[in-house]
Coordinates of C-alpha atoms in Angstrom, one line a residue:
M1 CA -49.1 26.7 77.2
C2 CA -50.8 23.8 75.2
L3 CA -50.0 25.4 71.8
T4 CA -46.5 26.3 72.6
S5 CA -45.7 22.8 73.8
L6 CA -46.8 21.2 70.5
P7 CA -43.9 19.7 68.6
W8 CA -43.5 20.1 64.8
S9 CA -44.0 16.4 64.0
F10 CA -47.4 15.0 63.7
S11 CA -46.4 11.8 65.5
G12 CA -45.2 13.9 68.5
W13 CA -48.5 15.8 68.5
R14 CA -50.4 12.6 68.5
T15 CA -48.5 11.5 71.6
R16 CA -49.1 14.7 73.4
V17 CA -52.9 14.8 72.9
R18 CA -53.1 11.8 75.3
G19 CA -52.2 14.2 78.0
K20 CA -53.9 17.3 79.6
C21 CA -54.1 19.3 76.4
P22 CA -57.3 17.8 75.0
K23 CA -59.2 18.8 78.1
W24 CA -58.4 22.4 77.5
I25 CA -59.3 22.1 73.8
F26 CA -62.7 20.5 74.6
L27 CA -63.4 23.1 77.2
S28 CA -62.5 25.9 74.8
F29 CA -64.8 24.4 72.1
F30 CA -67.6 24.1 74.6
L31 CA -67.2 27.8 75.7
L32 CA -66.9 28.9 72.1
F33 CA -70.1 27.2 70.9
S34 CA -71.9 28.5 74.0
F35 CA -70.9 32.0 73.1
L36 CA -71.9 31.6 69.5
R37 CA -75.5 30.5 70.4
A38 CA -77.3 33.4 68.7
W39 CA -80.6 35.1 69.5
E40 CA -83.6 34.1 67.4
I41 CA -86.9 35.3 66.0
R42 CA -89.7 33.5 67.7
S43 CA -92.4 34.7 65.2
F44 CA -92.5 37.0 62.2
D45 CA -96.2 38.0 61.6
V46 CA -97.2 40.3 58.8
I47 CA -100.6 41.9 58.1
L48 CA -101.0 43.5 54.6
I49 CA -104.0 45.6 53.8
P50 CA -104.4 46.3 50.0
Q51 CA -105.8 49.7 48.8
K52 CA -107.7 50.3 45.6
D53 CA -104.9 52.7 44.3
G54 CA -102.4 49.8 44.2
S55 CA -100.8 50.7 47.5
F56 CA -101.1 48.8 50.7
L57 CA -100.5 49.1 54.5
V58 CA -98.1 46.7 56.2
K59 CA -97.7 45.9 59.8
E60 CA -94.8 43.7 60.9
N61 CA -94.8 42.1 64.3
I62 CA -91.4 40.6 65.0
L63 CA -91.1 38.7 68.3
V64 CA -87.4 38.5 69.1
D65 CA -85.8 36.3 71.8
F66 CA -82.4 37.7 72.8
G67 CA -82.0 35.2 75.6
D68 CA -79.2 36.3 77.9
E69 CA -77.7 38.5 75.2
M70 CA -77.8 42.2 75.7
H71 CA -78.8 44.4 72.7
H72 CA -80.1 47.9 72.1
G73 CA -82.7 46.5 69.7
I74 CA -82.9 45.4 66.0
Y75 CA -82.6 46.9 62.6
R76 CA -84.8 46.1 59.6
E77 CA -83.7 46.4 56.0
I78 CA -86.3 46.3 53.3
P79 CA -85.4 46.6 49.6
T80 CA -87.3 49.4 47.9
R81 CA -86.1 48.7 44.4
I82 CA -86.8 45.7 42.2
E83 CA -84.8 45.1 39.1
E84 CA -86.1 43.0 36.3
G85 CA -83.9 42.7 33.2
G86 CA -82.1 45.9 34.0
I87 CA -85.3 47.9 34.4
K88 CA -85.8 49.3 37.9
I89 CA -89.0 49.6 39.8
D90 CA -88.9 51.8 42.9
R91 CA -91.6 51.2 45.4
R92 CA -92.3 54.2 47.6
F93 CA -92.1 53.3 51.3
K94 CA -93.3 55.6 54.2
V95 CA -92.8 54.6 57.8
L96 CA -95.9 55.4 59.8
D97 CA -95.0 54.2 63.2
V98 CA -92.6 52.0 65.1
K99 CA -93.3 50.4 68.5
K100 CA -91.8 48.0 71.0
D101 CA -94.1 45.9 73.1
N102 CA -97.0 48.2 71.9
E103 CA -95.3 51.3 73.2
K104 CA -93.4 54.1 71.5
V105 CA -89.7 53.4 71.1
P106 CA -86.8 55.5 69.7
Y107 CA -85.9 54.6 66.1
R108 CA -84.1 56.0 63.1
K109 CA -84.9 55.5 59.4
W110 CA -83.0 56.2 56.2
F111 CA -82.7 55.1 52.7
H112 CA -79.4 53.5 51.6
R113 CA -78.5 51.9 48.3
G114 CA -82.0 51.0 47.3
R115 CA -83.1 50.0 50.8
L116 CA -85.2 51.3 53.7
V117 CA -83.3 50.9 56.9
V118 CA -85.2 51.1 60.2
K119 CA -83.0 51.0 63.3
I120 CA -85.1 50.4 66.5
G121 CA -84.0 50.8 70.1
D122 CA -82.5 53.1 72.6
P123 CA -78.8 53.7 72.2
H124 CA -78.5 54.3 76.0
R125 CA -80.4 51.2 77.0
L126 CA -79.8 47.4 76.6
V127 CA -82.5 44.8 76.6
S128 CA -82.6 41.0 76.7
G129 CA -85.1 38.2 76.6
L130 CA -88.4 38.5 74.6
N131 CA -89.1 41.7 72.8
L132 CA -91.9 42.5 70.3
Y133 CA -91.0 45.0 67.6
Q134 CA -93.8 46.5 65.5
I135 CA -93.2 48.4 62.3
F136 CA -96.0 50.1 60.4
Y137 CA -95.4 51.4 56.9
K138 CA -97.2 52.2 53.7
V139 CA -96.1 50.9 50.3
R140 CA -97.0 52.7 47.1
R141 CA -96.8 51.0 43.7
G142 CA -97.1 47.6 45.5
V143 CA -99.3 45.9 43.0
D144 CA -97.9 44.3 39.8
Y145 CA -100.2 44.8 36.8
F146 CA -100.3 42.0 34.1
E147 CA -102.5 41.6 31.0
D148 CA -104.9 39.1 32.6
H149 CA -104.6 39.7 36.3
D150 CA -103.2 41.9 39.1
E151 CA -100.8 40.5 41.6
I152 CA -99.4 41.2 45.1
Y153 CA -96.0 39.5 45.1
W154 CA -94.5 40.0 48.6
N155 CA -91.5 38.8 50.4
V156 CA -92.9 38.5 53.9
T157 CA -89.8 37.9 56.0
G158 CA -86.9 38.6 53.8
N159 CA -84.1 36.1 53.1
E160 CA -81.2 37.9 54.8
W161 CA -81.8 37.2 58.5
R162 CA -78.7 35.4 59.9
V163 CA -80.8 34.0 62.7
P164 CA -83.6 31.4 62.5
I165 CA -87.2 32.3 62.4
R166 CA -89.3 29.8 64.4
S167 CA -92.6 30.7 62.6
A168 CA -93.9 33.2 60.1
S169 CA -97.3 34.2 59.0
F170 CA -99.0 36.4 56.4
K171 CA -102.5 37.7 56.8
M172 CA -104.4 39.8 54.2
P173 CA -108.0 40.9 54.5
Y174 CA -109.8 40.7 51.2
P175 CA -110.2 44.1 49.6
D176 CA -113.9 44.9 49.4
G177 CA -114.6 41.2 50.0
I178 CA -113.0 40.3 46.7
K179 CA -111.2 36.9 47.0
P180 CA -108.1 36.1 45.0
F181 CA -108.3 33.6 42.3
A182 CA -104.8 32.1 43.0
V183 CA -102.4 32.0 45.9
R184 CA -98.9 30.6 46.1
C185 CA -96.3 30.5 48.8
F186 CA -92.5 29.9 48.5
T187 CA -90.0 29.2 51.2
G188 CA -86.3 28.6 51.4
R189 CA -83.2 30.5 50.5
Y190 CA -83.2 33.1 47.8
G191 CA -84.2 31.6 44.5
E192 CA -85.5 28.3 45.9
R193 CA -89.1 27.2 45.1
N194 CA -90.0 25.1 48.2
E195 CA -93.6 25.4 49.3
N196 CA -93.4 24.4 52.9
C197 CA -96.2 26.5 54.0
D198 CA -100.0 26.3 54.8
I199 CA -102.5 28.4 52.9
Q200 CA -105.9 29.2 54.3
Q201 CA -108.5 31.2 52.4
L202 CA -111.1 32.2 54.9
E203 CA -114.4 34.0 54.4
N204 CA -112.9 37.5 54.7
S205 CA -109.1 37.0 54.7
L206 CA -106.2 35.0 53.6
I207 CA -103.7 33.5 56.0
V208 CA -100.4 31.9 55.1
R209 CA -98.2 30.2 57.6
S210 CA -94.8 28.6 57.5
G211 CA -92.9 26.7 60.1
Y212 CA -89.2 26.9 61.1
L213 CA -87.1 29.0 58.7
P214 CA -83.3 28.5 59.1
P215 CA -80.9 31.5 58.8
L216 CA -81.0 33.1 55.3
N217 CA -84.4 31.4 54.6
G218 CA -87.6 33.3 54.1
M219 CA -91.2 33.1 53.0
T220 CA -92.7 34.8 49.9
V221 CA -96.4 35.0 49.0
A222 CA -98.0 35.6 45.6
V223 CA -101.7 36.6 45.5
G224 CA -103.5 37.0 42.2
F225 CA -106.7 39.0 41.7
K226 CA -108.8 39.4 38.6
K227 CA -108.6 42.7 36.8
G228 CA -110.9 45.4 38.0
F229 CA -110.4 46.1 41.7
F230 CA -107.0 47.8 41.6
K231 CA -106.8 51.1 39.7
K232 CA -103.9 51.0 37.3
P233 CA -102.0 54.3 37.0
G234 CA -102.5 56.2 33.8
F235 CA -99.9 56.4 31.0
L236 CA -98.6 59.8 32.2
A237 CA -98.2 58.7 35.8
G238 CA -96.6 55.5 34.7
F239 CA -94.2 57.3 32.4
F240 CA -93.0 59.7 35.2
W241 CA -92.7 56.8 37.6
F242 CA -90.6 54.9 35.0
L243 CA -88.6 58.1 34.4
G244 CA -87.9 58.5 38.1
D245 CA -87.0 54.9 38.6
N246 CA -84.7 54.6 35.5
V247 CA -83.1 57.9 35.1
L248 CA -79.9 56.2 33.8
F249 CA -81.8 54.9 30.8
F250 CA -83.0 58.4 29.8
I251 CA -79.5 59.8 29.9
P252 CA -78.9 58.9 26.2
L253 CA -82.2 60.6 25.4
F254 CA -81.1 63.8 27.2
V255 CA -77.7 63.6 25.5
F256 CA -79.4 63.2 22.1
G257 CA -81.7 66.2 22.8
F258 CA -78.7 68.3 23.9
L259 CA -76.6 67.3 20.8
F260 CA -79.5 67.9 18.5
W261 CA -80.2 71.3 20.0
K262 CA -76.4 72.1 19.9
W263 CA -76.4 71.1 16.2
K264 CA -79.5 73.1 15.4
V265 CA -78.2 76.2 17.2
G266 CA -74.5 76.0 16.5
G267 CA -73.8 73.2 14.0
R268 CA -76.3 73.6 11.2
D269 CA -75.1 75.8 8.4
P270 CA -77.1 78.9 7.3
E271 CA -79.3 78.0 4.3
E272 CA -78.3 79.3 0.9
S273 CA -79.9 78.5 -2.4
V274 CA -77.8 76.6 -5.0
V275 CA -77.6 77.9 -8.5
V276 CA -75.6 76.2 -11.3
R277 CA -72.6 78.3 -12.2
Y278 CA -70.1 77.8 -15.1
E279 CA -66.9 78.8 -13.3
P280 CA -65.4 78.4 -9.9
P281 CA -66.1 81.0 -7.2
E282 CA -63.7 83.9 -7.4
G283 CA -60.9 83.9 -4.9
I284 CA -61.5 80.3 -3.7
G285 CA -58.8 77.8 -4.6
P286 CA -59.4 74.2 -5.4
A287 CA -58.2 72.9 -2.0
E288 CA -60.4 75.5 -0.2
A289 CA -63.4 74.5 -2.3
G290 CA -62.9 70.8 -1.3
V291 CA -62.7 71.7 2.4
I292 CA -65.7 74.0 2.3
I293 CA -67.8 71.3 0.6
D294 CA -67.1 68.5 3.1
E295 CA -65.5 70.4 6.0
R296 CA -62.3 68.2 6.0
V297 CA -58.9 68.3 4.4
D298 CA -58.5 65.0 2.6
V299 CA -56.1 63.5 0.1
R300 CA -58.1 64.9 -2.9
D301 CA -57.6 68.4 -1.6
I302 CA -53.9 68.0 -1.2
S303 CA -53.5 66.5 -4.7
A304 CA -55.6 69.3 -6.1
L305 CA -53.4 71.8 -4.4
L306 CA -50.3 70.2 -5.9
L307 CA -51.9 70.3 -9.4
D308 CA -52.9 74.0 -8.9
L309 CA -49.3 74.9 -8.0
A310 CA -48.1 73.2 -11.1
R311 CA -50.8 74.9 -13.2
K312 CA -49.7 78.3 -11.8
G313 CA -46.1 77.6 -12.9
Y314 CA -44.4 76.9 -9.6
L315 CA -43.5 73.3 -10.2
R316 CA -43.6 70.6 -12.9
I317 CA -44.6 67.0 -12.8
L318 CA -42.5 64.6 -15.0
E319 CA -43.4 61.0 -15.8
T320 CA -40.2 58.9 -16.1
F321 CA -39.1 55.3 -16.0
S322 CA -36.6 53.6 -13.8
E323 CA -35.4 50.2 -12.5
K324 CA -35.6 48.3 -15.8
F325 CA -36.0 44.6 -15.2
L326 CA -35.9 42.3 -18.3
F327 CA -38.4 44.0 -20.7
F328 CA -40.3 45.9 -17.9
E329 CA -39.8 49.4 -16.6
K330 CA -41.2 51.0 -13.5
R331 CA -42.9 54.4 -13.9
E332 CA -41.6 57.1 -11.6
Y333 CA -43.0 60.6 -11.1
L334 CA -40.6 63.5 -10.5
I335 CA -41.7 66.9 -9.1
E336 CA -39.4 69.7 -10.2
K337 CA -39.3 73.2 -8.8
L338 CA -39.6 75.9 -11.4
K339 CA -39.6 79.0 -9.2
N340 CA -39.9 80.1 -5.5
P341 CA -43.2 81.2 -4.1
D342 CA -44.1 84.9 -4.3
S343 CA -46.6 87.1 -2.6
S344 CA -49.5 85.9 -4.9
L345 CA -49.6 82.6 -3.1
K346 CA -51.6 82.1 0.1
S347 CA -50.0 80.9 3.3
Y348 CA -51.0 77.3 3.1
E349 CA -49.9 77.2 -0.6
V350 CA -46.4 78.4 0.5
Q351 CA -46.3 75.8 3.2
M352 CA -47.3 73.1 0.7
F353 CA -44.6 74.2 -1.7
W354 CA -41.8 74.0 0.9
A355 CA -43.2 70.7 2.3
I356 CA -42.5 69.2 -1.1
F357 CA -39.1 70.8 -1.7
A358 CA -37.7 70.7 1.8
R359 CA -34.8 68.5 0.7
G360 CA -34.0 69.9 -2.8
D361 CA -35.3 71.3 -6.1
E362 CA -36.3 67.8 -7.3
V363 CA -38.1 65.1 -5.5
K364 CA -39.5 61.7 -6.5
L365 CA -42.9 60.6 -5.2
S366 CA -41.4 57.3 -4.1
E367 CA -38.9 59.2 -2.0
L368 CA -41.7 61.3 -0.4
R369 CA -43.4 58.1 0.7
K370 CA -40.2 57.1 2.5
D371 CA -39.5 60.5 4.1
T372 CA -40.7 60.4 7.7
G373 CA -40.5 64.2 8.0
F374 CA -42.9 64.6 5.1
V375 CA -45.7 63.3 7.3
S376 CA -45.3 66.1 9.9
R377 CA -44.9 68.7 7.1
M378 CA -48.1 67.6 5.4
N379 CA -50.0 67.7 8.7
G380 CA -48.7 71.2 9.0
V381 CA -50.2 72.0 5.6
R382 CA -53.5 70.7 6.7
R383 CA -53.5 72.8 9.8
S384 CA -52.5 75.8 7.8
L385 CA -55.3 75.3 5.3
Y386 CA -57.9 75.0 8.2
K387 CA -56.5 78.1 9.8
Y388 CA -56.6 80.1 6.6
L389 CA -60.3 79.2 6.1
V390 CA -61.1 80.3 9.7
K391 CA -59.1 83.5 9.3
E392 CA -60.9 84.3 6.0
G393 CA -64.3 83.9 7.8
Y394 CA -65.6 80.7 6.2
F395 CA -65.6 78.8 9.5
P396 CA -65.9 80.1 13.1
A397 CA -63.6 77.4 14.3
R398 CA -61.5 74.7 12.7
P399 CA -63.7 71.8 11.7
D400 CA -61.2 69.2 12.6
N401 CA -60.9 70.6 16.2
V402 CA -64.7 70.7 16.6
R403 CA -65.0 67.1 15.5
G404 CA -62.1 66.2 17.7
I405 CA -63.7 67.7 20.8
Y406 CA -66.9 65.8 20.4
R407 CA -65.2 62.6 19.5
G408 CA -62.9 63.1 22.5
I409 CA -65.8 63.6 24.8
G410 CA -67.5 60.5 23.4
V411 CA -64.4 58.3 23.8
G412 CA -63.8 59.8 27.3
I413 CA -67.3 58.9 28.4
M414 CA -67.0 55.4 27.2
V415 CA -63.5 54.8 28.7
V416 CA -64.4 56.3 32.0
S417 CA -67.7 54.3 32.1
I418 CA -65.9 51.0 31.4
A419 CA -63.0 51.8 33.8
G420 CA -65.3 53.0 36.6
F421 CA -68.0 50.4 36.2
P422 CA -66.7 48.0 38.9
F423 CA -66.6 50.9 41.4
F424 CA -70.1 52.0 40.3
Q425 CA -71.3 48.4 41.0
L426 CA -69.9 48.5 44.5
L427 CA -71.4 51.9 45.3
T428 CA -74.9 51.1 43.9
D429 CA -75.2 47.4 44.7
G430 CA -75.6 46.8 41.0
G431 CA -77.0 43.2 41.2
P432 CA -77.1 40.6 38.4
F433 CA -78.3 43.1 35.8
G434 CA -75.7 45.8 36.7
F435 CA -74.2 45.6 33.2
F436 CA -77.3 47.2 31.8
K437 CA -76.5 50.3 33.8
L438 CA -73.3 50.7 31.8
L439 CA -75.2 50.7 28.4
P440 CA -76.7 54.3 28.8
F441 CA -73.2 55.7 29.3
L442 CA -71.8 53.8 26.4
L443 CA -74.7 54.9 24.2
S444 CA -74.2 58.5 25.3
G445 CA -70.5 58.4 24.4
F446 CA -71.4 56.8 21.1
L447 CA -73.9 59.6 20.4
F448 CA -71.2 62.2 20.8
M449 CA -69.1 60.3 18.2
V450 CA -72.1 60.0 15.8
F451 CA -72.8 63.7 16.0
A452 CA -69.1 64.8 15.8
P453 CA -69.0 64.9 11.9
F454 CA -72.1 67.2 11.8
M455 CA -71.0 69.7 14.5
P456 CA -68.6 71.9 12.5
R457 CA -70.5 74.8 11.0
K458 CA -69.9 77.5 8.5
T459 CA -70.4 81.2 8.8
R460 CA -72.8 83.1 6.6
K461 CA -69.9 83.7 4.3
G462 CA -69.0 80.1 4.3
A463 CA -72.5 79.1 3.5
R464 CA -72.6 81.4 0.5
A465 CA -69.3 80.0 -0.7
H466 CA -70.6 76.4 -0.2
A467 CA -73.7 77.3 -2.3
E468 CA -71.4 78.7 -5.1
I469 CA -69.1 75.7 -5.0
A470 CA -72.1 73.3 -5.1
G471 CA -73.4 75.2 -8.1
F472 CA -70.1 74.8 -9.9
R473 CA -70.0 71.1 -8.9
E474 CA -73.5 70.7 -10.6
F475 CA -72.1 72.2 -13.7
L476 CA -69.2 69.7 -13.7
K477 CA -71.7 66.9 -13.3
R478 CA -74.2 68.0 -15.9
V479 CA -72.2 69.7 -18.7
E480 CA -72.3 67.9 -22.0
E481 CA -69.4 67.3 -24.4
D482 CA -70.6 69.7 -27.1
R483 CA -70.7 72.6 -24.6
M484 CA -67.2 71.7 -23.4
R485 CA -65.9 71.6 -27.0
R486 CA -67.2 75.1 -27.5
M487 CA -65.6 76.2 -24.2
A488 CA -62.3 74.6 -25.1
E489 CA -62.3 76.5 -28.5
E490 CA -62.8 79.8 -26.6
N491 CA -60.3 78.9 -23.9
P492 CA -57.9 75.9 -24.7
E493 CA -56.7 75.9 -21.0
V494 CA -60.2 75.4 -19.6
F495 CA -59.5 71.7 -18.9
Y496 CA -56.4 72.4 -16.9
D497 CA -58.0 75.4 -15.1
Y498 CA -60.9 73.3 -13.9
L499 CA -59.0 70.0 -13.3
P500 CA -57.9 70.8 -9.8
Y501 CA -61.4 71.7 -8.8
A502 CA -62.8 68.6 -10.4
L503 CA -60.2 66.6 -8.4
A504 CA -61.1 68.3 -5.1
L505 CA -64.8 67.7 -5.7
G506 CA -64.4 64.1 -6.6
L507 CA -65.3 64.5 -10.3
E508 CA -61.9 64.0 -12.0
D509 CA -63.1 60.9 -13.9
R510 CA -66.2 62.7 -15.1
W511 CA -64.1 65.6 -16.2
A512 CA -61.6 63.4 -18.0
E513 CA -64.4 61.6 -19.9
L514 CA -65.7 64.9 -21.3
F515 CA -62.3 65.6 -23.0
E516 CA -61.5 62.1 -24.4
N517 CA -62.5 63.2 -27.9
I518 CA -61.4 66.9 -27.5
E519 CA -58.0 67.9 -28.6
L520 CA -56.0 69.5 -25.8
P521 CA -52.8 71.5 -26.0
Q522 CA -49.8 70.0 -24.2
P523 CA -49.4 71.6 -20.8
G524 CA -46.0 72.9 -19.8
W525 CA -46.4 71.8 -16.2
Y526 CA -46.9 68.1 -17.0
V527 CA -44.4 66.1 -19.1
T528 CA -45.4 62.6 -20.2
Y529 CA -42.9 59.9 -21.2
T530 CA -43.6 60.0 -24.9
A531 CA -41.6 60.8 -28.0
P532 CA -41.4 64.5 -28.9
G533 CA -44.4 65.6 -31.1
S534 CA -46.5 62.6 -30.2
F535 CA -48.7 64.2 -27.5
S536 CA -52.3 63.0 -27.5
T537 CA -55.3 63.7 -25.3
Q538 CA -55.9 60.0 -24.6
G539 CA -52.2 59.4 -23.7
F540 CA -52.1 62.5 -21.5
L541 CA -55.3 61.5 -19.6
S542 CA -54.0 58.0 -19.1
S543 CA -50.7 59.3 -17.8
L544 CA -52.4 61.9 -15.6
G545 CA -54.6 59.2 -14.1
R546 CA -51.6 57.2 -13.2
S547 CA -49.9 60.2 -11.6
L548 CA -53.0 61.1 -9.6
S549 CA -53.1 57.6 -8.3
A550 CA -49.4 57.9 -7.3
L551 CA -50.1 61.2 -5.7
N552 CA -52.9 59.8 -3.6
T553 CA -50.7 56.9 -2.5
A554 CA -48.0 59.3 -1.5
F555 CA -50.3 61.6 0.4
T556 CA -52.5 58.9 2.0
S557 CA -49.6 57.8 4.2
T558 CA -49.7 61.2 5.8
R559 CA -53.3 61.1 6.9
S560 CA -54.0 62.2 10.5
G561 CA -56.1 61.3 12.3
G562 CA -93.4 37.4 34.7
G563 CA -94.9 37.4 38.2
G564 CA -95.2 34.7 41.0
I565 CA -98.6 33.3 40.0
G566 CA -97.6 32.2 36.5
G567 CA -94.8 30.0 37.6
G568 CA -91.9 32.5 37.8
G569 CA -92.1 32.9 41.6
F570 CA -89.5 31.9 44.2
S571 CA -88.5 32.5 47.7
G572 CA -87.1 36.0 48.0
G573 CA -88.9 37.3 44.9
G574 CA -91.3 40.2 44.7
G575 CA -91.4 43.3 46.9
G576 CA -90.5 43.6 50.5
G577 CA -87.9 41.1 51.8
G578 CA -84.5 42.1 52.9
G579 CA -83.5 41.2 56.4
G580 CA -82.0 42.7 59.5
G581 CA -80.1 42.0 62.7
A582 CA -79.5 43.1 66.2
W583 CA -77.4 46.0 67.5

């Protein structure tokens, strides 16, 4: 009634509040704050008993005052996982007993998102007033080992209780009578370094007390011992603990091992000895040789294929000039069809032929660069060459497909990891160093991409062909000019016969240098822009170099595809901690 009678204007409201409405408002506030008066923890007392193996026994005595509120009991959450710089340390918790007022009480326990949850109380019974809840548990891997000391760094109460703690205490009997050399205590909210606590080092035990702790405040204790009492786990035990705690960081190692095994079993080529040979392997064309050597169809292989078709008499390359401007002329290269393919050509050679002459019997290289359909036709030639080599038994699968699969897996892992990272953080309570959990997946994806070029493999036949081609390549690298002069005298066409192979194997410059001073016959499949009868080797080689550069340009456009003692402590740090509530 009060709210519905309020006018829209502030001045009108100010007039109305002088009436009966304020009484109802004040009464409502009083009832609301009375209702919100929460239960509290009267005392939170912890006894911690260290063990020589680095574990310790913990007893928590939590005296709760529910007042007039009715609850089934309380629940306690204790973090089992500590994360430092992205490295996780999982402490092993084992609940030994749970009591209420020194008597057995129903309880449930489970682990959830790096926390031990203990829910105490009878779901069929409500309690009020003072109740003492006692939790006994064992903690393994509780001690932190440093170079100059060992340390128990324990969050006594936790910093997540949303009710006040009237008093807290921590008691620890000295292990074998060995006193700590340093003790520090921190209070406040998480990360604060207040020291509002009292430390008493008695003859046989240590007692630390704090006074009133507001909601979300806690007490943490750091106790330092000299080296010697606690037995540090051996390297092997520490390694397996680290492995269990940080499985994510070992994922790249497992991925690397898998990929290395996969490469060794299915990606490494059979070994064949390389012997220098003076002629190319029989039955293997220049483009095939280039692919078998590096397991990819690249621009050199396509250019070599074009030269080989010209050498076989199916087409001719002409150097011309066009677009005269002042005293300058622009060179142009014309590819002219001489005859149609016949049965002697292989499937990929036929496809290459028709990819060039799809629009007529003559084509300029400059026009090919502008022809959008030429891109898809040349990609078809690449696929055809790969398929031919697989069909002939040189590869068990297309190398480009194998590389694509591994690269696709790598990219997929990285994309899914980045896209799913926010959800992963929500599910795992990632914390401030959650980004480090993304790195193992990114590195795993990267490893797939690194291994991708090495995963295609050759068959035994392919390995033998590779050895023969490598032997011929060694010949092209090492042969001297005198020997080539003798070979040219025996076979004047040797330069043109081997030129496509030299181009496919990346040795065209070396091959041309050998013949700079050797007289060559003018080839019928290549016409330079010179006066009749003025053919020279140097002029031909210069023109050929320009045409190869133009070919590469035309074909390139079609390419596919520290501890609490040393000053680093704070409230909420160390093991233990967490919080709880009523239910």
